[in-house]
Amino acid sequence: GIQVEQSPPDLILQEGANSTLRCNFSDSVNNLQWFHQNPWGQLINLFYIPSGTKQNGRLSATTVATERYSLLYISSSQTTDSGVYFCAVERWGTGFQKLVFGTGTRLLVSP
Amino acid sequence: SAVISQKPSRDICQRGTSLTIQCQVDSQVTMMFWYRQQPGQSLTLIATANQGSEATYESGFVIDKFPISRPNLTFSTLTVSNMSPEDSSIYLCSVEDRRTDTQYFGPGTRLTVL
């Protein structure tokens, strides 16, 4: 099956710093989403981004489908950004959203 | 976006017993998904539940262990049967929004098996 690797696995930032999270996937995909899991376990959908670039406030994401990677940028980080970030992909041709989740990046933003 | 609720939010159970988790959505959806998240790990899809048909299970998951019901377009249940400590996990249901091609998750059920 498709493999989804994220880096770095852990990241510690001071409040106000910027960061880039990476997601590599091993096969062609027709769906890629980024999620944030807060410290209480709730998963929040950040982006649907199978290709191209999107921005939402301090967050932006870029997917280069031909090179099989996606990047999530966090600017001016805040303590509320802490948690685990997952990318998830749907392998091309499966027809509906059977997502395969990546390994995750655990982010801690300290004040 | 869909609003999803799950019951119970957490439970502590004895080995050998079974627990049924409920998932309720505020709108009608075709597909509902059940995931497991073991401690410190990523999410793994257990099965896909389509209303009116048998659930489709992923490799490594079987109906006898994780029976699923989908009686209507807004509700599903997952049962964790004959539990062992290895079943201690967060169980999450999700739905897809076909208008935006995104997936939304419930708050999860934290299960501890002693």
Tab-separated table of C-alpha atoms in Angstrom:
chain	number	residue	atom	x	y	z
A	1	GLY	CA	0.000	0.000	0.000
A	2	ILE	CA	0.891	3.649	-0.167
A	3	GLN	CA	3.440	4.924	2.357
A	4	VAL	CA	3.155	8.387	3.918
A	5	GLU	CA	6.116	9.729	5.860
A	6	GLN	CA	6.233	13.028	7.715
A	7	SER	CA	9.173	15.029	8.976
A	8	PRO	CA	10.314	16.099	11.416
A	9	PRO	CA	8.658	13.696	13.894
A	10	ASP	CA	8.978	16.231	16.711
A	11	LEU	CA	9.405	19.986	16.699
A	12	ILE	CA	9.788	22.486	19.529
A	13	LEU	CA	9.386	26.190	18.791
A	14	GLN	CA	9.363	29.451	20.645
A	15	GLU	CA	6.213	31.468	20.212
A	16	GLY	CA	6.509	33.690	17.141
A	17	ALA	CA	8.808	31.353	15.193
A	18	ASN	CA	8.055	29.947	11.738
A	19	SER	CA	8.172	26.285	10.735
A	20	THR	CA	7.806	23.958	7.770
A	21	LEU	CA	6.387	20.458	8.031
A	22	ARG	CA	6.889	17.949	5.230
A	23	CYS	CA	4.804	15.032	3.966
A	24	ASN	CA	6.212	12.534	1.442
A	25	PHE	CA	4.034	9.910	-0.218
A	26	SER	CA	5.026	6.912	-2.284
A	27	ASP	CA	2.335	6.800	-4.985
A	28	SER	CA	0.079	9.064	-7.029
A	29	VAL	CA	-2.789	10.524	-5.045
A	30	ASN	CA	-6.029	12.307	-5.873
A	31	ASN	CA	-6.650	13.679	-2.418
A	32	LEU	CA	-4.328	15.130	0.206
A	33	GLN	CA	-5.481	16.732	3.425
A	34	TRP	CA	-3.696	18.260	6.400
A	35	PHE	CA	-5.132	17.849	9.890
A	36	HIS	CA	-4.290	19.263	13.302
A	37	GLN	CA	-4.974	17.075	16.328
A	38	ASN	CA	-5.188	19.276	19.399
A	39	PRO	CA	-4.016	18.125	22.838
A	40	TRP	CA	-7.568	16.929	23.613
A	41	GLY	CA	-7.556	14.598	20.615
A	42	GLN	CA	-9.879	16.497	18.297
A	43	LEU	CA	-8.893	16.369	14.630
A	44	ILE	CA	-9.417	19.575	12.688
A	45	ASN	CA	-9.219	19.695	8.923
A	46	LEU	CA	-6.774	22.411	7.837
A	47	PHE	CA	-6.494	22.004	4.064
A	48	TYR	CA	-7.679	19.934	1.167
A	49	ILE	CA	-4.752	20.315	-1.197
A	50	PRO	CA	-4.089	17.602	-3.797
A	51	SER	CA	-1.988	20.108	-5.756
A	52	GLY	CA	-1.004	23.763	-5.747
A	53	THR	CA	-0.875	26.245	-2.894
A	54	LYS	CA	-3.456	27.465	-0.403
A	55	GLN	CA	-3.325	29.922	2.472
A	56	ASN	CA	-5.519	30.350	5.518
A	57	GLY	CA	-4.348	33.017	7.919
A	58	ARG	CA	-0.971	32.065	9.393
A	59	LEU	CA	-1.068	28.657	7.742
A	60	SER	CA	-0.300	27.800	4.155
A	61	ALA	CA	0.245	24.550	2.281
A	62	THR	CA	1.843	23.527	-0.981
A	63	THR	CA	1.577	20.170	-2.732
A	64	VAL	CA	3.830	19.172	-5.621
A	65	ALA	CA	1.990	16.086	-6.817
A	66	THR	CA	4.497	15.208	-9.540
A	67	GLU	CA	7.259	15.000	-6.916
A	68	ARG	CA	5.010	13.360	-4.303
A	69	TYR	CA	5.356	15.759	-1.414
A	70	SER	CA	3.436	18.403	0.445
A	71	LEU	CA	4.558	21.152	2.811
A	72	LEU	CA	2.678	22.868	5.619
A	73	TYR	CA	3.959	26.285	6.689
A	74	ILE	CA	3.158	27.783	10.066
A	75	SER	CA	4.124	31.409	10.538
A	76	SER	CA	4.275	33.388	13.780
A	77	SER	CA	3.475	30.266	15.789
A	78	GLN	CA	1.270	30.471	18.864
A	79	THR	CA	0.918	28.126	21.835
A	80	THR	CA	-2.478	27.073	20.481
A	81	ASP	CA	-0.691	25.604	17.457
A	82	SER	CA	0.671	22.838	19.677
A	83	GLY	CA	-0.493	19.322	18.910
A	84	VAL	CA	0.097	16.753	16.204
A	85	TYR	CA	-0.097	17.526	12.505
A	86	PHE	CA	-1.071	14.761	10.114
A	87	CYS	CA	-1.188	14.644	6.380
A	88	ALA	CA	-3.515	12.051	4.860
A	89	VAL	CA	-3.795	10.865	1.294
A	90	GLU	CA	-6.229	8.963	-0.853
A	91	ARG	CA	-4.483	6.775	-3.391
A	92	TRP	CA	-5.427	7.528	-6.988
A	93	GLY	CA	-8.382	5.488	-8.227
A	94	THR	CA	-9.898	4.316	-4.954
A	95	GLY	CA	-13.060	6.297	-5.648
A	96	PHE	CA	-13.870	7.661	-2.229
A	97	GLN	CA	-12.049	9.014	0.757
A	98	LYS	CA	-10.256	6.006	2.216
A	99	LEU	CA	-7.515	8.088	3.735
A	100	VAL	CA	-4.068	6.804	4.643
A	101	PHE	CA	-2.570	8.909	7.408
A	102	GLY	CA	1.043	9.884	7.716
A	103	THR	CA	3.290	9.316	10.682
A	104	GLY	CA	2.598	12.759	12.127
A	105	THR	CA	4.657	15.710	13.379
A	106	ARG	CA	4.299	16.547	17.065
A	107	LEU	CA	4.645	20.304	17.587
A	108	LEU	CA	5.161	22.055	20.898
A	109	VAL	CA	5.107	25.851	20.934
A	110	SER	CA	6.396	27.331	24.157
A	111	PRO	CA	5.607	30.859	25.378
B	1	SER	CA	-18.984	21.327	7.709
B	2	ALA	CA	-20.634	18.356	9.421
B	3	VAL	CA	-21.050	18.249	13.184
B	4	ILE	CA	-20.281	14.812	14.573
B	5	SER	CA	-20.828	13.517	18.080
B	6	GLN	CA	-19.652	10.294	19.663
B	7	LYS	CA	-20.731	8.403	22.748
B	8	PRO	CA	-19.175	7.568	25.100
B	9	SER	CA	-16.335	10.097	25.122
B	10	ARG	CA	-14.245	7.703	27.221
B	11	ASP	CA	-14.584	4.406	29.011
B	12	ILE	CA	-12.584	1.968	31.085
B	13	CYS	CA	-13.509	-1.657	30.483
B	14	GLN	CA	-12.499	-5.079	31.690
B	15	ARG	CA	-10.887	-7.556	29.340
B	16	GLY	CA	-13.289	-9.981	27.703
B	17	THR	CA	-16.171	-7.506	27.600
B	18	SER	CA	-17.537	-5.545	24.631
B	19	LEU	CA	-18.197	-1.836	24.108
B	20	THR	CA	-20.443	-0.208	21.528
B	21	ILE	CA	-19.504	3.275	20.334
B	22	GLN	CA	-22.117	5.509	18.755
B	23	CYS	CA	-21.540	8.130	16.068
B	24	GLN	CA	-24.183	10.713	15.172
B	25	VAL	CA	-23.950	13.222	12.302
B	26	ASP	CA	-26.092	16.348	11.914
B	27	SER	CA	-26.667	15.759	8.194
B	28	GLN	CA	-27.240	12.816	5.887
B	29	VAL	CA	-24.043	11.279	4.553
B	30	THR	CA	-23.344	8.364	2.260
B	31	MET	CA	-20.133	7.068	3.766
B	32	MET	CA	-19.036	6.918	7.376
B	33	PHE	CA	-15.583	5.795	8.395
B	34	TRP	CA	-14.200	4.281	11.596
B	35	TYR	CA	-10.552	4.788	12.577
B	36	ARG	CA	-8.382	3.558	15.417
B	37	GLN	CA	-5.539	5.563	16.947
B	38	GLN	CA	-3.333	3.540	19.252
B	39	PRO	CA	-1.406	5.456	21.942
B	40	GLY	CA	1.168	7.783	20.385
B	41	GLN	CA	0.426	6.487	16.886
B	42	SER	CA	-1.213	7.680	13.717
B	43	LEU	CA	-4.737	6.853	12.597
B	44	THR	CA	-5.597	3.566	10.893
B	45	LEU	CA	-8.825	2.976	8.983
B	46	ILE	CA	-10.851	0.091	10.419
B	47	ALA	CA	-13.795	0.024	8.033
B	48	THR	CA	-16.108	1.984	5.782
B	49	ALA	CA	-19.832	1.929	6.527
B	50	ASN	CA	-22.354	2.537	3.759
B	51	GLN	CA	-26.010	2.722	4.690
B	52	GLY	CA	-27.928	-0.395	3.745
B	53	SER	CA	-24.967	-2.645	3.070
B	54	GLU	CA	-22.290	-4.555	4.940
B	55	ALA	CA	-19.313	-2.572	6.122
B	56	THR	CA	-16.050	-2.941	4.203
B	57	TYR	CA	-13.124	-3.834	6.457
B	58	GLU	CA	-9.464	-2.997	5.929
B	59	SER	CA	-6.704	-5.553	6.107
B	60	GLY	CA	-6.122	-6.652	9.675
B	61	PHE	CA	-9.648	-5.895	10.874
B	62	VAL	CA	-12.506	-8.427	10.935
B	63	ILE	CA	-16.227	-8.199	11.429
B	64	ASP	CA	-16.276	-10.590	14.376
B	65	LYS	CA	-13.983	-8.293	16.336
B	66	PHE	CA	-15.372	-4.939	15.125
B	67	PRO	CA	-19.013	-5.346	14.081
B	68	ILE	CA	-20.486	-2.177	12.589
B	69	SER	CA	-24.062	-1.096	12.095
B	70	ARG	CA	-25.328	1.659	9.782
B	71	PRO	CA	-29.090	1.782	10.197
B	72	ASN	CA	-29.615	5.191	8.536
B	73	LEU	CA	-27.812	8.078	6.858
B	74	THR	CA	-26.940	9.924	10.090
B	75	PHE	CA	-25.910	7.184	12.519
B	76	SER	CA	-23.449	4.330	12.930
B	77	THR	CA	-22.116	2.130	15.714
B	78	LEU	CA	-18.824	0.311	16.146
B	79	THR	CA	-18.537	-2.509	18.667
B	80	VAL	CA	-15.189	-3.575	20.054
B	81	SER	CA	-15.725	-7.209	21.031
B	82	ASN	CA	-13.970	-9.472	23.508
B	83	MET	CA	-11.603	-6.667	24.445
B	84	SER	CA	-7.982	-7.043	25.478
B	85	PRO	CA	-5.527	-4.369	26.703
B	86	GLU	CA	-4.209	-4.115	23.103
B	87	ASP	CA	-7.571	-2.598	22.131
B	88	SER	CA	-6.861	0.455	24.285
B	89	SER	CA	-7.028	3.269	21.740
B	90	ILE	CA	-8.951	6.284	20.592
B	91	TYR	CA	-11.725	5.290	18.186
B	92	LEU	CA	-12.898	8.003	15.782
B	93	CYS	CA	-15.679	8.184	13.272
B	94	SER	CA	-15.576	10.493	10.290
B	95	VAL	CA	-17.602	11.535	7.287
B	96	GLU	CA	-16.708	12.997	3.930
B	97	ASP	CA	-18.088	16.237	2.555
B	98	ARG	CA	-18.275	15.650	-1.171
B	99	ARG	CA	-18.843	19.341	-1.867
B	100	THR	CA	-15.409	20.236	-0.526
B	101	ASP	CA	-13.648	16.837	-0.765
B	102	THR	CA	-12.732	17.053	2.892
B	103	GLN	CA	-13.200	14.703	5.793
B	104	TYR	CA	-14.524	15.649	9.226
B	105	PHE	CA	-13.944	13.757	12.443
B	106	GLY	CA	-15.867	13.205	15.616
B	107	PRO	CA	-14.251	13.984	18.982
B	108	GLY	CA	-13.249	10.353	19.504
B	109	THR	CA	-13.852	7.708	22.175
B	110	ARG	CA	-10.919	7.016	24.495
B	111	LEU	CA	-11.012	3.366	25.458
B	112	THR	CA	-8.868	1.817	28.170
B	113	VAL	CA	-9.007	-1.939	28.665
B	114	LEU	CA	-7.700	-3.342	31.939
